[in-house]
Coordinates of C-alpha atoms in Angstrom, one line a residue:
Chain A
M1 CA 0.0 0.0 0.0
I2 CA 1.1 3.4 -0.6
R3 CA 0.1 5.8 2.3
I4 CA 0.1 9.6 1.5
S5 CA -0.3 11.8 4.5
G6 CA -0.7 15.4 4.7
L7 CA 1.2 16.2 1.4
S8 CA 1.3 19.7 0.2
H9 CA 3.3 21.0 -2.7
R10 CA 4.1 24.7 -3.9
I11 CA 5.8 25.6 -7.1
G12 CA 6.7 29.2 -6.6
K13 CA 3.9 31.2 -5.1
S14 CA 1.1 28.9 -6.4
A15 CA -0.2 26.0 -4.3
I16 CA -0.3 22.8 -6.5
L17 CA -1.4 20.2 -3.6
H18 CA -3.3 20.9 -0.5
D19 CA -2.9 18.7 2.5
I20 CA -3.6 15.5 0.4
S21 CA -4.1 12.2 2.4
A22 CA -4.9 8.8 0.7
D23 CA -4.2 5.3 0.6
L24 CA -3.4 3.6 -2.6
P25 CA -4.2 -0.1 -2.5
K26 CA -1.8 -2.8 -3.2
G27 CA -2.5 -5.2 -6.0
K28 CA -4.9 -3.0 -7.8
L29 CA -5.2 -0.9 -10.7
T30 CA -5.6 2.7 -9.5
A31 CA -6.6 5.5 -11.7
L32 CA -6.0 9.1 -11.0
I33 CA -8.4 11.4 -12.7
G34 CA -9.3 14.9 -12.8
P35 CA -9.4 18.1 -15.0
N36 CA -6.2 19.8 -16.2
G37 CA -4.2 21.4 -13.7
A38 CA -5.6 19.4 -10.8
G39 CA -2.2 18.2 -9.5
K40 CA -2.4 14.4 -10.7
S41 CA 1.1 14.5 -12.4
T42 CA 2.5 16.4 -9.5
L43 CA 1.2 13.9 -6.8
L44 CA 2.6 11.0 -9.1
R45 CA 5.8 12.6 -9.5
L46 CA 6.1 13.1 -5.6
I47 CA 5.0 9.6 -5.1
G48 CA 7.7 8.6 -7.5
R49 CA 10.2 10.7 -5.8
L50 CA 11.0 12.5 -9.1
E51 CA 10.4 15.8 -7.1
P52 CA 11.6 16.3 -3.3
L53 CA 8.7 16.3 -1.0
Q54 CA 8.1 19.6 0.8
S55 CA 5.8 18.7 3.4
G56 CA 4.0 15.5 4.5
S57 CA 5.0 12.0 3.9
V58 CA 4.8 8.9 1.8
T59 CA 5.4 5.5 2.5
L60 CA 5.6 2.5 0.2
D61 CA 4.6 -0.6 1.7
G62 CA 5.8 0.7 5.1
A63 CA 9.1 2.1 4.0
D64 CA 9.2 5.9 4.3
L65 CA 10.2 7.3 0.8
S66 CA 12.4 10.2 2.0
R67 CA 14.5 7.7 4.1
T68 CA 14.7 4.8 1.6
P69 CA 17.9 4.9 -0.7
T70 CA 16.8 5.9 -4.3
D71 CA 18.5 2.9 -5.9
Q72 CA 16.6 0.4 -3.5
L73 CA 13.5 2.1 -4.6
A74 CA 14.2 1.6 -8.3
L75 CA 13.9 -2.2 -7.4
R76 CA 10.3 -1.7 -5.7
M77 CA 8.8 0.9 -7.9
A78 CA 9.1 2.0 -11.7
V79 CA 8.0 5.4 -12.8
L80 CA 7.1 6.6 -16.2
G81 CA 6.8 10.4 -16.5
Q82 CA 5.4 12.2 -19.4
Q83 CA 7.9 12.0 -22.2
T84 CA 9.1 15.4 -23.7
A85 CA 11.1 15.4 -26.8
I86 CA 14.4 13.6 -26.1
A87 CA 17.7 14.3 -28.0
S88 CA 19.3 11.1 -27.1
R89 CA 19.8 8.5 -30.0
L90 CA 19.3 5.1 -28.5
R91 CA 18.2 1.9 -30.3
L92 CA 14.9 0.5 -28.8
R93 CA 16.8 -2.5 -27.4
E94 CA 19.3 -0.3 -25.7
L95 CA 16.6 1.8 -24.1
V96 CA 14.4 -0.9 -22.8
G97 CA 17.7 -2.5 -21.7
F98 CA 18.3 0.5 -19.2
G99 CA 14.9 -0.6 -17.5
R100 CA 17.2 -3.4 -16.2
W101 CA 20.0 -1.1 -14.9
P102 CA 18.6 -1.1 -11.3
H103 CA 19.1 -5.0 -11.1
H104 CA 22.5 -5.4 -12.9
K105 CA 24.3 -1.9 -12.6
G106 CA 25.9 -2.2 -15.9
R107 CA 26.6 -6.1 -16.0
P108 CA 23.6 -7.7 -17.8
R109 CA 23.2 -11.2 -17.4
P110 CA 21.3 -13.7 -19.3
R111 CA 18.1 -13.2 -17.3
D112 CA 18.3 -9.5 -18.0
L113 CA 18.5 -10.0 -21.9
E114 CA 15.6 -12.3 -21.3
V115 CA 13.5 -9.8 -19.6
V116 CA 14.2 -7.3 -22.2
N117 CA 13.1 -9.4 -25.1
Q118 CA 9.8 -10.3 -23.4
A119 CA 9.2 -6.5 -22.7
L120 CA 9.8 -5.8 -26.4
A121 CA 7.7 -8.6 -27.5
A122 CA 4.8 -7.6 -24.9
F123 CA 4.6 -4.2 -26.6
S124 CA 5.1 -5.7 -30.3
L125 CA 8.3 -3.7 -30.7
D126 CA 10.2 -6.9 -31.9
D127 CA 10.6 -5.5 -35.4
L128 CA 11.8 -2.1 -34.1
A129 CA 14.1 -3.4 -31.6
D130 CA 17.2 -2.3 -33.5
R131 CA 15.8 1.0 -34.8
F132 CA 16.7 4.4 -33.4
I133 CA 14.2 5.9 -31.0
D134 CA 14.7 9.3 -32.9
E135 CA 13.4 7.6 -36.1
I136 CA 10.1 6.2 -35.0
S137 CA 6.7 7.5 -34.3
G138 CA 5.8 9.2 -31.1
G139 CA 3.3 6.2 -30.4
Q140 CA 6.1 3.7 -30.9
A141 CA 8.6 5.7 -28.6
Q142 CA 5.7 5.8 -26.0
R143 CA 5.4 1.9 -26.1
A144 CA 9.2 1.8 -25.8
Y145 CA 9.2 3.6 -22.6
L146 CA 6.4 1.5 -21.2
A147 CA 8.5 -1.5 -22.0
M148 CA 11.3 -0.1 -20.3
T149 CA 9.2 0.6 -17.2
V150 CA 7.7 -3.0 -17.1
A151 CA 11.2 -4.5 -17.6
Q152 CA 12.0 -2.9 -14.5
E153 CA 10.1 -5.8 -13.0
T154 CA 9.0 -3.8 -9.7
D155 CA 5.9 -4.6 -7.6
W156 CA 4.7 -0.8 -8.2
L157 CA 4.4 0.9 -11.4
L158 CA 3.6 4.6 -11.5
L159 CA 2.5 6.0 -15.0
D160 CA 1.8 9.5 -16.0
E161 CA -0.6 9.5 -18.9
P162 CA 0.6 6.2 -20.5
L163 CA -2.2 6.4 -23.2
N164 CA -0.6 9.7 -24.8
N165 CA 0.1 9.3 -28.2
L166 CA -1.2 5.8 -28.5
D167 CA -3.9 4.9 -30.9
M168 CA -7.2 3.1 -30.0
A169 CA -5.8 -0.5 -30.5
H170 CA -2.6 0.1 -28.6
A171 CA -4.4 2.1 -25.8
R172 CA -6.9 -0.8 -25.2
S173 CA -4.1 -3.4 -25.3
L174 CA -2.0 -1.2 -23.0
M175 CA -4.9 -1.2 -20.3
A176 CA -5.5 -4.8 -20.9
R177 CA -1.6 -5.5 -20.3
L178 CA -1.8 -3.2 -17.0
G179 CA -4.9 -5.3 -15.9
E180 CA -3.0 -8.5 -16.6
L181 CA 0.0 -7.4 -14.8
V182 CA -2.3 -6.6 -11.7
R183 CA -4.4 -9.7 -11.7
V184 CA -2.0 -12.2 -13.0
G185 CA 1.3 -10.8 -12.0
G186 CA 0.5 -9.5 -8.6
K187 CA 1.7 -6.1 -9.3
S188 CA 0.2 -2.7 -8.4
V189 CA -0.5 0.0 -10.9
V190 CA -1.0 3.7 -10.2
T191 CA -2.0 5.7 -13.5
V192 CA -2.9 9.1 -14.4
I193 CA -5.6 8.8 -17.0
H194 CA -7.0 11.5 -19.1
E195 CA -9.9 9.8 -20.7
V196 CA -12.2 8.9 -18.1
N197 CA -13.6 5.9 -19.9
Y198 CA -10.5 3.9 -19.6
A199 CA -10.5 4.2 -16.0
A200 CA -14.1 3.2 -16.0
A201 CA -13.4 0.2 -18.0
W202 CA -10.2 -1.1 -16.3
A203 CA -9.7 0.5 -13.0
D204 CA -10.1 -1.2 -9.8
H205 CA -9.8 2.1 -7.8
V206 CA -10.3 5.6 -8.7
V207 CA -8.9 8.8 -7.2
A208 CA -10.5 12.0 -8.5
M209 CA -8.6 15.4 -8.2
K210 CA -9.5 18.9 -8.4
Q211 CA -7.6 22.0 -7.8
G212 CA -4.9 20.2 -5.7
R213 CA -7.5 18.3 -3.6
I214 CA -8.8 14.8 -3.6
V215 CA -12.7 15.1 -4.1
A216 CA -13.7 11.5 -4.3
Q217 CA -12.1 8.0 -4.2
G218 CA -13.5 4.3 -4.3
S219 CA -14.5 1.8 -6.8
P220 CA -15.3 3.0 -10.4
Y221 CA -18.9 2.7 -9.5
E222 CA -18.7 4.9 -6.5
V223 CA -16.7 7.6 -8.2
L224 CA -17.7 7.5 -11.7
T225 CA -21.1 8.9 -11.1
S226 CA -23.0 11.6 -13.1
E227 CA -23.1 13.9 -9.9
T228 CA -19.5 13.7 -9.1
L229 CA -18.1 14.0 -12.7
S230 CA -20.3 17.0 -13.5
M231 CA -18.9 18.7 -10.4
L232 CA -15.5 17.4 -11.1
Y233 CA -14.9 18.9 -14.5
D234 CA -17.7 21.8 -14.3
T235 CA -19.6 20.4 -17.2
P236 CA -22.7 18.3 -17.3
V237 CA -21.7 14.6 -17.7
G238 CA -24.0 11.7 -18.1
V239 CA -23.1 8.2 -17.1
G240 CA -24.5 5.1 -18.4
S241 CA -23.4 1.4 -18.4
H242 CA -21.9 -1.0 -20.4
R243 CA -21.1 -4.7 -19.7
G244 CA -21.4 -4.0 -16.1
R245 CA -19.0 -1.1 -15.9
P246 CA -20.0 2.8 -16.0
L247 CA -19.7 4.4 -19.4
V248 CA -19.1 8.1 -19.4
L249 CA -20.9 10.2 -21.9
H250 CA -19.1 13.4 -21.8
H251 CA -18.6 13.8 -25.5
V252 CA -22.3 14.2 -26.5
Chain B
M1 CA 31.7 -3.6 -34.3
R2 CA 34.0 -3.6 -37.2
L3 CA 34.1 0.3 -36.8
L4 CA 36.5 0.1 -33.8
P5 CA 39.3 -2.1 -35.5
A6 CA 39.1 -0.3 -38.7
A7 CA 39.5 3.2 -37.1
M8 CA 42.4 1.7 -34.8
L9 CA 44.1 0.4 -37.9
V10 CA 43.8 4.0 -39.5
L11 CA 45.4 5.2 -36.3
A12 CA 48.1 3.0 -36.4
G13 CA 49.2 3.9 -39.8
L14 CA 48.9 7.7 -39.0
S15 CA 51.1 7.0 -35.8
V16 CA 53.8 5.5 -37.9
A17 CA 53.6 8.5 -40.3
S18 CA 53.8 10.9 -37.3
L19 CA 57.0 9.1 -36.0
T20 CA 58.7 9.2 -39.5
I21 CA 57.9 13.0 -40.3
G22 CA 59.6 15.9 -38.9
A23 CA 62.1 18.7 -39.7
A24 CA 65.3 16.6 -38.6
S25 CA 66.0 14.2 -41.4
V26 CA 66.6 11.0 -39.6
S27 CA 65.5 7.5 -40.3
I28 CA 63.7 6.1 -37.3
L29 CA 64.5 2.5 -38.7
E30 CA 67.8 3.4 -37.7
A31 CA 67.0 4.3 -34.1
T32 CA 68.5 1.1 -32.7
R33 CA 72.1 1.8 -34.2
D34 CA 72.1 5.6 -34.6
P35 CA 71.9 7.5 -31.1
W36 CA 71.0 10.8 -32.8
A37 CA 68.0 9.0 -34.5
A38 CA 66.9 7.4 -31.1
L39 CA 67.1 10.8 -29.4
V40 CA 64.8 12.5 -31.8
L41 CA 62.6 9.7 -31.7
M42 CA 62.4 9.3 -27.9
E43 CA 62.6 13.0 -26.9
S44 CA 60.6 14.5 -29.8
R45 CA 58.7 12.3 -32.2
L46 CA 57.0 9.8 -29.8
P47 CA 56.1 12.2 -27.2
R48 CA 54.4 14.5 -29.9
T49 CA 52.6 11.5 -31.3
L50 CA 51.4 10.4 -28.0
A51 CA 50.6 14.1 -27.0
V52 CA 48.3 14.5 -30.3
I53 CA 46.7 11.0 -29.7
L54 CA 45.8 11.5 -26.0
T55 CA 44.5 15.1 -26.6
G56 CA 42.3 14.0 -29.4
A57 CA 40.9 10.9 -27.7
A58 CA 40.4 12.8 -24.2
L59 CA 38.8 16.0 -25.9
A60 CA 36.4 13.9 -27.9
V61 CA 35.4 11.7 -25.0
A62 CA 35.0 15.1 -22.8
G63 CA 32.9 16.5 -25.6
V64 CA 30.4 13.1 -25.7
V65 CA 30.0 13.4 -21.9
L66 CA 29.3 17.2 -22.1
Q67 CA 26.7 16.7 -24.7
A68 CA 25.1 13.9 -22.8
L69 CA 24.9 16.1 -19.5
V70 CA 23.2 19.3 -21.3
R71 CA 21.4 17.0 -23.8
N72 CA 22.6 19.2 -26.7
R73 CA 24.8 18.3 -29.7
F74 CA 25.9 21.5 -30.5
V75 CA 28.3 22.0 -27.7
G76 CA 32.0 21.2 -27.0
P77 CA 34.3 21.8 -24.1
E78 CA 35.7 24.9 -25.9
T79 CA 32.2 26.6 -26.4
T80 CA 30.9 26.2 -22.7
G81 CA 33.3 28.5 -20.8
T82 CA 35.1 25.5 -19.5
A83 CA 38.7 26.4 -21.3
E84 CA 38.3 30.3 -20.3
S85 CA 37.2 29.2 -16.5
A86 CA 40.3 26.9 -16.5
T87 CA 42.5 29.8 -17.7
L88 CA 41.0 32.1 -14.9
G89 CA 41.8 29.4 -12.4
L90 CA 45.5 29.1 -13.5
L91 CA 45.7 32.9 -13.5
A92 CA 44.5 33.2 -10.1
V93 CA 46.9 30.6 -8.7
T94 CA 49.8 32.2 -10.7
I95 CA 49.2 35.7 -9.2
L96 CA 48.2 34.7 -5.7
F97 CA 50.6 31.8 -5.1
P98 CA 53.2 32.1 -7.6
A99 CA 55.6 29.5 -5.9
S100 CA 52.9 26.7 -5.9
P101 CA 54.0 23.4 -7.5
L102 CA 52.5 22.3 -10.6
W103 CA 49.9 20.0 -9.3
V104 CA 48.4 22.9 -7.1
K105 CA 48.0 24.9 -10.5
M106 CA 46.5 21.8 -12.2
V107 CA 43.9 21.4 -9.5
A108 CA 43.0 25.0 -9.5
A109 CA 42.6 25.0 -13.1
S110 CA 40.5 21.8 -13.1
L111 CA 38.3 23.3 -10.1
A112 CA 37.7 26.4 -11.9
A113 CA 36.8 24.6 -15.2
M114 CA 34.1 22.6 -13.2
L115 CA 32.7 25.8 -11.6
G116 CA 32.5 27.4 -15.0
T117 CA 31.0 24.4 -16.7
A118 CA 28.6 24.1 -13.7
L119 CA 27.8 27.7 -14.2
F120 CA 26.9 26.9 -17.9
V121 CA 24.7 24.1 -16.7
A122 CA 22.8 26.5 -14.4
V123 CA 22.4 28.9 -17.1
I124 CA 21.0 26.7 -19.7
R125 CA 18.6 25.1 -17.4
R126 CA 16.7 28.3 -17.3
L127 CA 16.4 28.5 -21.1
P128 CA 13.3 27.2 -22.8
M129 CA 13.7 23.4 -23.4
R130 CA 12.6 23.6 -26.9
E131 CA 15.1 26.3 -28.0
V132 CA 17.8 24.0 -29.0
M133 CA 20.1 26.6 -30.5
L134 CA 20.1 29.1 -27.4
V135 CA 22.3 26.3 -25.6
P136 CA 25.2 26.8 -27.8
I137 CA 24.6 30.6 -28.0
A138 CA 24.7 30.8 -24.3
G139 CA 27.8 28.8 -24.1
L140 CA 29.6 31.1 -26.6
V141 CA 28.3 34.4 -24.6
L142 CA 29.5 32.8 -21.2
S143 CA 32.8 31.9 -23.1
G144 CA 33.5 35.3 -24.2
V145 CA 32.6 36.9 -20.9
I146 CA 35.0 34.6 -18.9
G147 CA 37.6 35.0 -21.6
A148 CA 37.2 38.8 -21.4
I149 CA 37.8 38.5 -17.6
A150 CA 40.7 36.4 -17.9
T151 CA 42.0 38.8 -20.7
F152 CA 41.6 41.8 -18.6
I153 CA 43.2 40.3 -15.4
G154 CA 46.1 39.2 -17.6
W155 CA 46.6 42.7 -19.1
Q156 CA 46.5 44.3 -15.6
T157 CA 49.3 41.9 -14.1
D158 CA 51.4 41.6 -17.2
L159 CA 50.6 38.0 -17.6
L160 CA 48.9 38.4 -21.0
Q161 CA 51.4 36.2 -22.6
Y162 CA 50.4 33.1 -20.5
V163 CA 46.7 33.8 -21.0
N164 CA 47.1 34.1 -24.8
G165 CA 49.4 30.8 -24.6
W166 CA 46.5 29.0 -23.0
L167 CA 43.7 30.2 -25.2
M168 CA 45.2 30.8 -28.5
S169 CA 44.7 27.8 -31.0
G170 CA 46.8 25.0 -29.7
E171 CA 49.8 23.5 -31.3
F172 CA 52.1 20.4 -30.6
S173 CA 55.5 21.7 -32.0
G174 CA 56.8 22.5 -28.4
V175 CA 56.0 19.1 -27.2
L176 CA 59.0 17.2 -25.9
A177 CA 59.6 14.3 -23.5
G178 CA 58.9 15.7 -20.1
R179 CA 56.5 18.5 -21.2
Y180 CA 53.4 16.5 -22.3
E181 CA 53.0 13.9 -19.4
L182 CA 50.0 15.9 -17.9
L183 CA 48.0 14.7 -20.8
W184 CA 48.0 11.2 -19.3
V185 CA 45.9 12.7 -16.4
A186 CA 43.3 13.8 -19.2
A187 CA 43.5 10.1 -20.7
V188 CA 42.7 8.8 -17.3
A189 CA 39.8 11.0 -16.8
A190 CA 38.5 10.0 -20.3
G191 CA 38.7 6.3 -19.1
L192 CA 36.8 7.0 -15.9
A193 CA 34.0 8.4 -18.2
W194 CA 33.9 5.0 -20.1
F195 CA 33.7 3.3 -16.8
A196 CA 30.5 5.5 -15.8
A197 CA 29.4 5.5 -19.4
D198 CA 25.7 3.9 -18.7
R199 CA 25.1 6.5 -16.1
F200 CA 25.8 9.5 -18.6
A201 CA 23.6 7.7 -21.3
I202 CA 20.9 7.3 -18.6
L203 CA 21.3 10.9 -17.7
G204 CA 20.9 11.9 -21.2
L205 CA 17.2 10.7 -21.3
G206 CA 16.2 13.2 -18.5
D207 CA 16.5 13.6 -14.8
S208 CA 13.4 11.7 -14.3
V209 CA 14.3 8.7 -16.1
A210 CA 17.6 8.9 -14.1
T211 CA 15.9 9.2 -10.7
G212 CA 13.3 6.5 -11.6
L213 CA 16.2 4.1 -12.3
G214 CA 17.6 4.9 -9.0
L215 CA 20.5 7.2 -10.1
S216 CA 21.1 10.6 -8.5
P217 CA 21.3 13.1 -11.3
G218 CA 23.2 15.5 -9.3
A219 CA 25.9 13.0 -8.5
V220 CA 26.1 11.9 -12.1
M221 CA 26.1 15.5 -13.2
R222 CA 29.3 16.3 -11.0
L223 CA 31.1 13.2 -12.1
G224 CA 30.5 14.3 -15.8
L225 CA 31.7 17.9 -15.0
A226 CA 34.6 16.6 -13.2
V227 CA 35.7 14.5 -16.3
V228 CA 35.2 17.4 -18.8
A229 CA 36.9 19.9 -16.4
V230 CA 40.1 17.7 -16.0
V231 CA 40.4 16.9 -19.6
T232 CA 40.2 20.6 -20.7
A233 CA 42.3 21.9 -18.0
M234 CA 45.1 19.6 -18.8
V235 CA 44.8 20.1 -22.3
I236 CA 44.8 23.9 -22.5
T237 CA 47.7 24.1 -19.9
T238 CA 49.9 21.6 -22.0
V239 CA 49.3 22.5 -25.6
G240 CA 46.5 25.4 -25.5
L241 CA 42.8 25.4 -26.8
I242 CA 42.0 22.6 -29.5
P243 CA 38.7 23.6 -31.2
F244 CA 36.2 21.4 -32.8
V245 CA 37.5 17.9 -31.7
G246 CA 35.0 17.7 -28.8
L247 CA 32.3 19.1 -31.0
V248 CA 32.3 17.3 -34.1
V249 CA 33.6 13.8 -33.3
P250 CA 30.7 13.0 -30.9
N251 CA 28.3 14.1 -33.4
I252 CA 29.9 11.8 -36.4
V253 CA 29.9 8.7 -33.8
A254 CA 26.4 9.4 -32.7
R255 CA 25.0 9.5 -36.2
I256 CA 26.6 6.2 -37.0
M257 CA 26.1 4.2 -33.8
G258 CA 23.7 6.3 -31.4
D259 CA 24.1 7.3 -27.8
N260 CA 24.9 3.9 -26.3
L261 CA 27.8 5.6 -24.8
R262 CA 29.3 2.1 -23.3
A263 CA 29.7 1.0 -27.0
S264 CA 30.4 4.2 -28.4
I265 CA 33.0 5.9 -26.1
P266 CA 35.9 3.8 -27.3
V267 CA 35.1 4.7 -31.0
V268 CA 34.8 8.3 -30.1
A269 CA 38.2 8.0 -28.4
V270 CA 39.7 6.6 -31.4
F271 CA 38.0 9.0 -34.0
G272 CA 39.1 12.1 -31.8
A273 CA 42.8 10.9 -32.1
V274 CA 42.5 10.0 -35.8
L275 CA 41.0 13.6 -36.6
L276 CA 43.5 15.5 -34.5
L277 CA 46.7 13.4 -35.8
T278 CA 45.4 13.8 -39.4
C279 CA 45.2 17.7 -38.9
D280 CA 48.5 17.8 -37.1
L281 CA 50.1 15.9 -39.9
I282 CA 48.7 18.2 -42.4
G283 CA 49.9 21.0 -40.5
R284 CA 53.4 19.4 -40.5
L285 CA 53.5 18.8 -44.2
I286 CA 51.8 21.7 -45.9
R287 CA 55.0 24.1 -45.8
F288 CA 57.5 21.5 -44.7
P289 CA 59.7 21.8 -42.7
Y290 CA 57.7 24.9 -41.0
E291 CA 54.6 24.0 -39.2
I292 CA 51.0 25.4 -39.2
P293 CA 49.4 24.9 -35.8
V294 CA 47.0 22.2 -35.5
G295 CA 44.2 24.6 -34.1
T296 CA 44.1 26.5 -37.5
I297 CA 44.1 23.4 -39.6
L298 CA 41.1 22.2 -37.2
G299 CA 39.2 25.2 -37.7
V300 CA 39.1 24.7 -41.3
V301 CA 38.5 20.9 -41.5
G302 CA 36.2 21.1 -38.4
A303 CA 34.0 23.8 -39.8
V304 CA 33.6 21.9 -43.0
I305 CA 32.7 18.8 -41.2
F306 CA 30.2 20.6 -38.9
L307 CA 28.5 22.4 -41.7
W308 CA 28.2 18.8 -43.5
L309 CA 26.6 17.3 -40.3
L310 CA 24.2 20.4 -39.9
Y311 CA 23.1 20.2 -43.5
R312 CA 22.7 16.5 -44.0
R313 CA 20.9 16.2 -40.5
P314 CA 17.5 14.8 -41.2
A315 CA 14.4 16.8 -39.9
H316 CA 13.6 14.8 -36.7
G317 CA 11.6 16.2 -33.8

């Protein structure tokens, strides 16, 4: 379980997060939803120790984040931030291979290469493995980063808008893969999701944020209601049902 | 991986040429019998050849490390204020502690170079990420400012000769046994960079990726700055400023084999040595037996290579 208590964060003079406390369940797929600027990414980056904590604390399965060495945390959680354009010219195999760095520290063993090949296959990147990352499409690069994150083989995966740049087919297959990692692999996934229907269809637990505060959390059926979503996004949103899951009708 | 052996073969050929070419007309094949030939070989030709190879290799490696640290391909140790800062450090120690031993001066130069490069990194962190070309421009401005301060202090203290010796384009005609050995320190620093190659490659992917993989971006940055600073400081104090090697060679190698530094740093080093030794040989042959400084030759050759790189760069991102 990730336990967040009393977390506040400021960037310059503007407060991004106000006194956030929440528990993110282990062995579940948790979706962070909310309008732009709600603080979802900041919260994820703080949990992933990509930004230093200003106040409050985060514990990961009981271990205090600020007191655990960063290289040990890298064996327990993998973080995928939002990708900006990168200047590095790496082959996909090399990039995904860096996901194994926390395990081998520069001396890859046969097992590491095996995991890299599995990750490449899982994101259907086999054919692109020897291409340079600056020579493929944005969606393919996004899948390569996801493969790198999965290759890290950690109990926890923190993903910031992993569906960015992915087409319909790859977006669905990513969510199915995350679901499988949770249900079959026993992993825990926390992901920021922009399109609420992916949360509705795949998440076990939903945390809704607005203006730096958590406004609702619980199962998809508890959180993804017409009332909560209309308040969350300041716009009327209807909610239907499809195959026993909420279906959010925000586009009509 | 046939690139590395091929480049090493070329380097071996150039080294033999470098050992046989020089103003003194001696045959190095006679060195075992002719004491005069042996003297020329051991005291002049061999040190010079080694000095060029060490300088070329170390500068090219410093360039590739610097480019990974700042995530920009258009910078080299000579365009980021590193050399000028090293000069400032040397100048300070020469004025304040004139009697200090050589190693103190070298440490001062390296520390000053590291501070200057750290200042450059701090400046470019404040620039908008997408403005790729602002990074080299900021570096040139910073180099100019620090160089101007060094020149002013040099002028005020009658040490302008030294300043010019460090910052004018470098050349190897003064290299003799006993006067180039500091370059081995530069080579050791470059070797250290190879040891930590994965760390630099990961930092090149961004601070977030590096942190996520359990690295401390600050520590990797300091290690990289130390490598760049030590290499630059040793080179400018021994032979003067050598332009373009640290800028052009990493670009050529990245184009061919990418940024997996563990694999590419040895190739970068050999390419750097080949480029510098080629230019040094051209400088020695063009008006034989007189010499043209290698820095001048590099200015021409490097500019042509760099323009070629710029224009054939495909439009990505």
